[in-house]
Amino acid sequence: MTGLSDSFQRPINYLRISVTDRCNLRCIYCMPAEGVCLMPHDAILTYEEIYTIVQAAAELGIDKVRLTGGEPLLRAGLPKLVQMLSQIEAINDISLTTNGTLLSRYAAELKQAGLQRVNVSLDTLKQDKFKFITRSDNNLDDVLKGIEVAKSVGLNPVKINMVVMAGINDDELLDFATKTINEEWHVRFIELMLPAGASTTASQFVSASDMRKRLELLGELQPCLPSVGNGPAKYFRFPHTRGTTGFITPASEHFCFRCNRLRLTSDGKLRLCLLSEDEIDLKQPLRSGISSVVLKQLIVEAVARKPLRHQLVEGYMPKDRPFSQVGG
Ligand code: SAM
């Protein structure tokens, strides 16, 4: 294995896989409330097709995969996919991003199938606000229970992702940070983006530097290393705590120069950047019976097209798909 790198010599070893475009929530910052156009089932990659793509990517140098969506736990038999992917020798890290509503039900089975860790998207600790943000009748308690069950079965670490929105949930910054102190939570505060279909506005943006100033009411935030992975977040801790506080700054400080990822959409397109519309179709070639050599060639050619950086800082957002189809 020689390793995969793009035309800017960035090593590419991480594939995020959206296993479904369906979601049981309609978060205000992610999807429209209604009128979401869903793909027909046969447009979505089968588990066998995902396996074939990951196998080829692994032979090229991908060693980490993350399952996401839509809501990945809505896809029937997800532990089976985890189990299939865990058989690929070069894949040494399998993780999941979920809204947590179904996590308590599946955490043990997923762990047993080979899942290592999980990120849970959670934007509020208040039930009424949970309903407002997610525009659903789901219960916050189910998510909190999912987090506890995930920890108890040994999914480690469990990271909590909070998209911070001014006037909506920024009053809870300290509550989430307190969880890093009292309950050893690993919280990542994410700057709001404004994708196609979202109901949020630019006035709700809070920069990570602003968040950080407000959090330091609780004490000094000391830089630290991530407990696992080398993703885009910058990590800190309050003194004498084991939990961590991370910031993900797609808007105020892009991290493209160390981007190591590709995305596979639920309908089988290799997307080179969350915030760029360029995609290479793998599904049709796969369904027409291409060899693994040709599949690998397609992946290599796609990687060569990976853009240097996204244009979010200049105000550009792709309009082609909601994040629910690309995997957020
Ligand atoms: N359903 C799963 C979940 O809720 O985690 C996975 C899909 S969701 C699209 C993946 C991630 O994208 C979540 O962590 C979410 O917070 C993030 N995300 C979605 N829309 C966003 C936005 N407008 N700005 C920043 N992050 C966003």
Short mmCIF file of C-alpha atoms and ligand atoms in Angstrom, two decimals:
data_model
loop_
_atom_site.label_atom_id
_atom_site.label_comp_id
_atom_site.label_asym_id
_atom_site.label_seq_id
_atom_site.Cartn_x
_atom_site.Cartn_y
_atom_site.Cartn_z
CA MET A 1 0.00 0.00 0.00
CA THR A 2 1.47 3.32 -1.05
CA GLY A 3 -1.09 5.67 0.50
CA LEU A 4 -3.48 8.02 -1.19
CA SER A 5 -2.75 11.71 -1.56
CA ASP A 6 -4.32 14.55 -3.50
CA SER A 7 -2.70 16.98 -5.90
CA PHE A 8 -1.69 19.21 -2.96
CA GLN A 9 0.15 16.31 -1.29
CA ARG A 10 -2.44 15.99 1.46
CA PRO A 11 -2.65 12.37 2.63
CA ILE A 12 -6.22 11.09 2.25
CA ASN A 13 -7.06 8.28 4.66
CA TYR A 14 -10.59 9.01 5.87
CA LEU A 15 -13.93 8.21 4.22
CA ARG A 16 -17.26 9.47 5.55
CA ILE A 17 -20.13 7.38 4.30
CA SER A 18 -23.71 8.62 4.24
CA VAL A 19 -25.76 5.43 4.49
CA THR A 20 -29.16 7.09 4.05
CA ASP A 21 -30.68 10.45 3.16
CA ARG A 22 -33.56 9.83 5.59
CA CYS A 23 -33.69 11.56 8.95
CA ASN A 24 -36.23 11.43 11.78
CA LEU A 25 -35.39 15.02 12.78
CA ARG A 26 -35.72 18.25 10.81
CA CYS A 27 -33.07 20.38 12.53
CA ILE A 28 -33.54 24.02 11.67
CA TYR A 29 -29.90 24.46 10.64
CA CYS A 30 -29.77 21.37 8.42
CA MET A 31 -33.01 20.51 6.60
CA PRO A 32 -36.23 22.17 5.48
CA ALA A 33 -39.26 21.55 7.73
CA GLU A 34 -41.22 19.98 4.92
CA GLY A 35 -40.95 19.00 1.29
CA VAL A 36 -37.71 17.07 1.64
CA CYS A 37 -37.24 15.16 -1.57
CA LEU A 38 -36.22 11.59 -0.67
CA MET A 39 -34.31 9.30 -2.97
CA PRO A 40 -35.92 6.07 -4.14
CA HIS A 41 -34.52 3.04 -2.32
CA ASP A 42 -32.82 1.62 -5.39
CA ALA A 43 -30.88 4.87 -5.78
CA ILE A 44 -29.19 4.20 -2.44
CA LEU A 45 -26.06 2.06 -2.30
CA THR A 46 -26.57 -1.44 -0.93
CA TYR A 47 -24.34 -2.61 1.91
CA GLU A 48 -22.52 -4.87 -0.54
CA GLU A 49 -21.81 -1.88 -2.80
CA ILE A 50 -20.58 0.18 0.14
CA TYR A 51 -18.36 -2.73 1.16
CA THR A 52 -16.91 -3.00 -2.36
CA ILE A 53 -16.10 0.72 -2.45
CA VAL A 54 -14.54 0.70 1.02
CA GLN A 55 -12.51 -2.38 0.14
CA ALA A 56 -11.11 -0.61 -2.94
CA ALA A 57 -10.51 2.61 -1.00
CA ALA A 58 -8.77 0.65 1.76
CA GLU A 59 -6.43 -0.91 -0.78
CA LEU A 60 -5.50 2.63 -1.82
CA GLY A 61 -4.87 3.92 1.70
CA ILE A 62 -8.15 4.70 3.44
CA ASP A 63 -7.97 3.35 7.00
CA LYS A 64 -10.75 5.26 8.81
CA VAL A 65 -14.45 5.29 8.04
CA ARG A 66 -17.35 7.13 9.63
CA LEU A 67 -20.98 6.22 9.04
CA THR A 68 -23.34 9.14 8.87
CA GLY A 69 -26.51 10.28 7.09
CA GLY A 70 -29.32 11.45 7.19
CA GLU A 71 -29.74 9.51 10.36
CA PRO A 72 -27.65 6.35 9.97
CA LEU A 73 -29.55 4.41 12.65
CA LEU A 74 -32.70 4.62 10.53
CA ARG A 75 -31.09 2.33 7.97
CA ALA A 76 -32.12 -1.26 8.71
CA GLY A 77 -29.35 -3.61 9.78
CA LEU A 78 -26.62 -1.00 10.28
CA PRO A 79 -24.67 -3.34 12.61
CA LYS A 80 -24.40 -5.72 9.67
CA LEU A 81 -22.63 -3.03 7.64
CA VAL A 82 -20.32 -2.28 10.57
CA GLN A 83 -19.52 -5.95 10.83
CA MET A 84 -18.79 -6.20 7.09
CA LEU A 85 -16.50 -3.16 7.16
CA SER A 86 -14.69 -4.42 10.24
CA GLN A 87 -13.61 -7.45 8.17
CA ILE A 88 -11.53 -5.18 5.91
CA GLU A 89 -8.09 -5.51 7.35
CA ALA A 90 -6.78 -2.04 6.53
CA ILE A 91 -9.73 -0.32 8.19
CA ASN A 92 -8.67 0.30 11.76
CA ASP A 93 -11.21 2.89 12.86
CA ILE A 94 -15.00 2.69 12.39
CA SER A 95 -17.10 5.44 13.89
CA LEU A 96 -20.64 6.77 13.68
CA THR A 97 -22.29 10.19 13.72
CA THR A 98 -25.88 10.07 14.96
CA ASN A 99 -28.58 12.26 16.43
CA GLY A 100 -28.73 9.74 19.27
CA THR A 101 -32.49 9.19 19.32
CA LEU A 102 -32.12 5.46 18.54
CA LEU A 103 -28.68 4.96 20.01
CA SER A 104 -29.65 3.22 23.24
CA ARG A 105 -31.40 0.55 21.18
CA TYR A 106 -28.43 -0.23 18.93
CA ALA A 107 -25.27 0.73 20.87
CA ALA A 108 -24.45 -2.75 22.21
CA GLU A 109 -25.03 -4.46 18.87
CA LEU A 110 -22.95 -1.84 17.06
CA LYS A 111 -20.11 -2.21 19.53
CA GLN A 112 -20.18 -5.95 19.13
CA ALA A 113 -20.11 -5.57 15.34
CA GLY A 114 -16.89 -3.56 15.53
CA LEU A 115 -17.92 0.07 15.96
CA GLN A 116 -15.31 1.92 18.00
CA ARG A 117 -16.71 5.33 18.77
CA VAL A 118 -19.63 7.62 18.25
CA ASN A 119 -20.37 11.31 17.84
CA VAL A 120 -23.79 12.46 18.99
CA SER A 121 -25.31 15.67 17.69
CA LEU A 122 -27.01 17.45 20.55
CA ASP A 123 -27.76 21.16 20.52
CA THR A 124 -29.69 21.69 23.72
CA LEU A 125 -30.26 20.19 27.16
CA LYS A 126 -33.85 21.49 27.33
CA GLN A 127 -36.76 19.41 26.05
CA ASP A 128 -38.85 22.33 24.74
CA LYS A 129 -35.90 23.70 22.84
CA PHE A 130 -35.04 20.24 21.58
CA LYS A 131 -38.47 20.10 19.96
CA PHE A 132 -38.01 23.57 18.51
CA ILE A 133 -34.56 22.90 17.02
CA THR A 134 -35.30 19.38 15.75
CA ARG A 135 -38.89 20.19 14.68
CA SER A 136 -39.88 16.72 15.86
CA ASP A 137 -41.67 14.98 18.71
CA ASN A 138 -38.61 13.01 19.71
CA ASN A 139 -37.42 13.13 23.29
CA LEU A 140 -34.23 14.66 24.54
CA ASP A 141 -34.18 11.94 27.21
CA ASP A 142 -33.75 9.29 24.52
CA VAL A 143 -30.62 11.06 23.29
CA LEU A 144 -29.24 11.42 26.82
CA LYS A 145 -29.95 7.77 27.44
CA GLY A 146 -28.24 6.89 24.14
CA ILE A 147 -25.11 8.73 25.28
CA GLU A 148 -25.04 6.84 28.58
CA VAL A 149 -25.66 3.44 26.97
CA ALA A 150 -22.99 4.11 24.33
CA LYS A 151 -20.47 4.88 27.08
CA SER A 152 -21.50 1.88 29.12
CA VAL A 153 -21.01 -0.58 26.27
CA GLY A 154 -17.52 0.79 25.65
CA LEU A 155 -17.95 3.05 22.64
CA ASN A 156 -15.11 5.40 23.39
CA PRO A 157 -14.96 8.31 23.19
CA VAL A 158 -18.52 9.55 22.87
CA LYS A 159 -18.24 13.09 21.53
CA ILE A 160 -21.10 15.56 21.66
CA ASN A 161 -21.47 17.98 18.74
CA MET A 162 -23.37 21.19 19.39
CA VAL A 163 -24.12 23.62 16.57
CA VAL A 164 -24.16 26.99 18.33
CA MET A 165 -26.81 29.52 17.26
CA ALA A 166 -27.17 33.02 18.67
CA GLY A 167 -30.51 33.61 20.38
CA ILE A 168 -31.40 29.92 20.10
CA ASN A 169 -28.99 27.83 22.14
CA ASP A 170 -25.97 30.02 22.85
CA ASP A 171 -27.37 30.57 26.34
CA GLU A 172 -26.47 26.91 26.98
CA LEU A 173 -22.77 27.16 26.20
CA LEU A 174 -21.87 27.11 29.89
CA ASP A 175 -24.24 24.20 30.59
CA PHE A 176 -22.53 22.07 27.97
CA ALA A 177 -19.08 23.14 29.17
CA THR A 178 -20.06 22.26 32.74
CA LYS A 179 -20.74 18.73 31.49
CA THR A 180 -17.07 18.49 30.45
CA ILE A 181 -16.14 19.29 34.04
CA ASN A 182 -18.71 17.30 36.03
CA GLU A 183 -19.42 14.37 33.73
CA GLU A 184 -16.27 14.14 31.59
CA TRP A 185 -18.21 14.86 28.40
CA HIS A 186 -16.25 15.59 25.25
CA VAL A 187 -18.12 18.49 23.69
CA ARG A 188 -17.36 20.11 20.34
CA PHE A 189 -18.90 23.47 19.62
CA ILE A 190 -19.52 23.90 15.89
CA GLU A 191 -19.81 27.18 14.03
CA LEU A 192 -23.08 27.46 12.14
CA MET A 193 -23.01 27.05 8.36
CA LEU A 194 -25.96 27.96 6.16
CA PRO A 195 -26.55 25.06 3.78
CA ALA A 196 -29.28 24.77 1.16
CA GLY A 197 -32.63 24.14 2.85
CA ALA A 198 -31.68 25.40 6.31
CA SER A 199 -33.94 27.85 8.18
CA THR A 200 -31.17 29.62 10.06
CA THR A 201 -29.73 33.01 9.16
CA ALA A 202 -26.34 34.69 9.22
CA SER A 203 -27.38 36.75 12.26
CA GLN A 204 -27.39 33.52 14.29
CA PHE A 205 -23.71 32.87 13.66
CA VAL A 206 -21.44 32.78 16.72
CA SER A 207 -17.69 32.59 16.11
CA ALA A 208 -15.57 30.12 18.03
CA SER A 209 -13.53 32.98 19.48
CA ASP A 210 -16.70 34.50 20.87
CA MET A 211 -17.77 31.12 22.28
CA ARG A 212 -14.38 30.69 23.88
CA LYS A 213 -14.50 34.08 25.60
CA ARG A 214 -17.87 33.23 27.07
CA LEU A 215 -16.75 29.78 28.21
CA GLU A 216 -13.75 31.16 30.03
CA LEU A 217 -16.12 32.42 32.71
CA LEU A 218 -15.76 28.83 33.97
CA GLY A 219 -11.96 28.92 34.01
CA GLU A 220 -8.99 28.99 31.68
CA LEU A 221 -9.25 26.74 28.64
CA GLN A 222 -5.94 24.97 28.26
CA PRO A 223 -5.00 23.49 24.87
CA CYS A 224 -4.86 19.71 24.79
CA LEU A 225 -4.61 16.91 22.29
CA PRO A 226 -7.70 15.08 21.06
CA SER A 227 -8.37 11.81 22.88
CA VAL A 228 -8.51 10.10 19.50
CA GLY A 229 -8.35 11.05 15.83
CA ASN A 230 -6.90 14.06 14.08
CA GLY A 231 -10.04 15.76 12.82
CA PRO A 232 -10.76 19.45 12.37
CA ALA A 233 -11.51 20.35 16.00
CA LYS A 234 -9.13 22.25 18.25
CA TYR A 235 -9.26 20.88 21.80
CA PHE A 236 -9.03 22.42 25.24
CA ARG A 237 -9.73 21.45 28.83
CA PHE A 238 -10.65 23.33 31.92
CA PRO A 239 -7.98 22.79 34.61
CA HIS A 240 -8.16 19.41 36.37
CA THR A 241 -10.90 18.01 34.15
CA ARG A 242 -10.90 14.89 31.98
CA GLY A 243 -13.63 16.02 29.61
CA THR A 244 -12.63 18.15 26.64
CA THR A 245 -13.98 21.23 24.91
CA GLY A 246 -13.43 21.39 21.17
CA PHE A 247 -14.17 24.01 18.54
CA ILE A 248 -14.91 23.32 14.89
CA THR A 249 -14.50 26.44 12.83
CA PRO A 250 -15.53 25.94 9.21
CA ALA A 251 -16.40 29.62 8.89
CA SER A 252 -13.93 31.64 10.96
CA GLU A 253 -10.83 29.53 10.34
CA HIS A 254 -10.94 26.84 7.68
CA PHE A 255 -8.96 23.67 8.23
CA CYS A 256 -8.73 22.62 4.59
CA PHE A 257 -4.92 22.58 4.56
CA ARG A 258 -5.01 19.41 6.63
CA CYS A 259 -8.16 17.90 5.15
CA ASN A 260 -7.72 14.14 4.90
CA ARG A 261 -11.25 13.13 3.92
CA LEU A 262 -13.53 12.00 1.16
CA ARG A 263 -17.29 11.58 1.36
CA LEU A 264 -19.46 8.92 -0.16
CA THR A 265 -23.04 10.10 -0.60
CA SER A 266 -25.91 7.70 0.00
CA ASP A 267 -26.51 7.52 -3.76
CA GLY A 268 -22.95 6.53 -4.49
CA LYS A 269 -21.14 9.71 -5.43
CA LEU A 270 -17.66 10.38 -4.18
CA ARG A 271 -17.73 13.98 -2.99
CA LEU A 272 -14.39 15.64 -2.62
CA CYS A 273 -15.38 18.35 -0.16
CA LEU A 274 -18.53 18.94 1.93
CA LEU A 275 -18.68 22.47 0.57
CA SER A 276 -17.97 21.85 -3.10
CA GLU A 277 -20.40 20.44 -5.64
CA ASP A 278 -17.85 18.33 -7.51
CA GLU A 279 -18.74 14.61 -7.28
CA ILE A 280 -17.72 11.45 -9.11
CA ASP A 281 -20.32 8.76 -9.61
CA LEU A 282 -19.26 5.31 -8.44
CA LYS A 283 -22.70 3.66 -8.35
CA GLN A 284 -23.39 3.39 -12.07
CA PRO A 285 -19.93 2.07 -12.94
CA LEU A 286 -20.24 -0.40 -10.06
CA ARG A 287 -23.67 -1.55 -11.22
CA SER A 288 -22.38 -2.00 -14.74
CA GLY A 289 -19.78 -4.42 -13.42
CA ILE A 290 -16.44 -2.59 -13.42
CA SER A 291 -13.43 -4.39 -12.00
CA SER A 292 -11.83 -3.43 -8.72
CA VAL A 293 -8.85 -2.07 -10.69
CA VAL A 294 -11.09 0.37 -12.57
CA LEU A 295 -12.92 1.27 -9.36
CA LYS A 296 -9.61 2.14 -7.75
CA GLN A 297 -8.66 4.20 -10.80
CA LEU A 298 -11.90 6.18 -10.45
CA ILE A 299 -11.14 6.85 -6.79
CA VAL A 300 -7.59 7.98 -7.56
CA GLU A 301 -8.85 10.28 -10.34
CA ALA A 302 -11.47 11.69 -7.99
CA VAL A 303 -8.91 12.39 -5.28
CA ALA A 304 -6.79 14.29 -7.79
CA ARG A 305 -9.75 16.67 -8.22
CA LYS A 306 -10.03 17.49 -4.53
CA PRO A 307 -10.07 21.29 -4.23
CA LEU A 308 -7.43 23.10 -2.21
CA ARG A 309 -10.03 24.69 0.03
CA HIS A 310 -13.68 25.58 0.31
CA GLN A 311 -15.03 29.09 -0.27
CA LEU A 312 -17.19 29.45 2.85
CA VAL A 313 -15.15 32.34 4.20
CA GLU A 314 -15.96 34.20 0.96
CA GLY A 315 -19.65 33.38 1.53
CA TYR A 316 -19.96 30.51 -0.93
CA MET A 317 -22.23 27.57 0.02
CA PRO A 318 -23.06 24.77 -2.42
CA LYS A 319 -26.71 24.70 -3.39
CA ASP A 320 -26.92 21.20 -4.85
CA ARG A 321 -27.77 19.09 -1.81
CA PRO A 322 -28.77 19.44 1.83
CA PHE A 323 -26.23 18.14 4.35
CA SER A 324 -28.60 15.25 5.05
CA GLN A 325 -27.62 13.79 1.67
CA VAL A 326 -23.92 14.52 1.89
CA GLY A 327 -23.39 13.46 5.47
CA GLY A 328 -22.75 16.79 7.26
N1 SAM B 1 -28.12 12.52 11.69
C1 SAM B 1 -26.78 12.51 12.11
C2 SAM B 1 -26.54 13.52 13.21
O1 SAM B 1 -27.47 14.21 13.59
O2 SAM B 1 -25.43 13.57 13.71
C3 SAM B 1 -25.74 12.68 11.02
C4 SAM B 1 -25.97 13.70 9.97
S1 SAM B 1 -25.77 15.38 10.48
C5 SAM B 1 -26.05 16.18 8.93
C6 SAM B 1 -24.04 15.44 10.72
C7 SAM B 1 -23.48 16.66 11.41
O3 SAM B 1 -23.64 17.79 10.60
C8 SAM B 1 -24.06 16.96 12.75
O4 SAM B 1 -23.07 16.93 13.74
C9 SAM B 1 -24.60 18.34 12.59
O5 SAM B 1 -24.48 19.00 13.78
C10 SAM B 1 -23.75 18.90 11.46
N2 SAM B 1 -24.43 19.98 10.76
C11 SAM B 1 -25.55 19.88 10.03
N3 SAM B 1 -25.94 21.09 9.58
C12 SAM B 1 -25.02 21.98 10.03
C13 SAM B 1 -24.88 23.39 9.91
N4 SAM B 1 -25.76 24.12 9.25
N5 SAM B 1 -23.82 23.98 10.48
C14 SAM B 1 -22.92 23.23 11.17
N6 SAM B 1 -23.02 21.91 11.34
C15 SAM B 1 -24.05 21.29 10.77
#
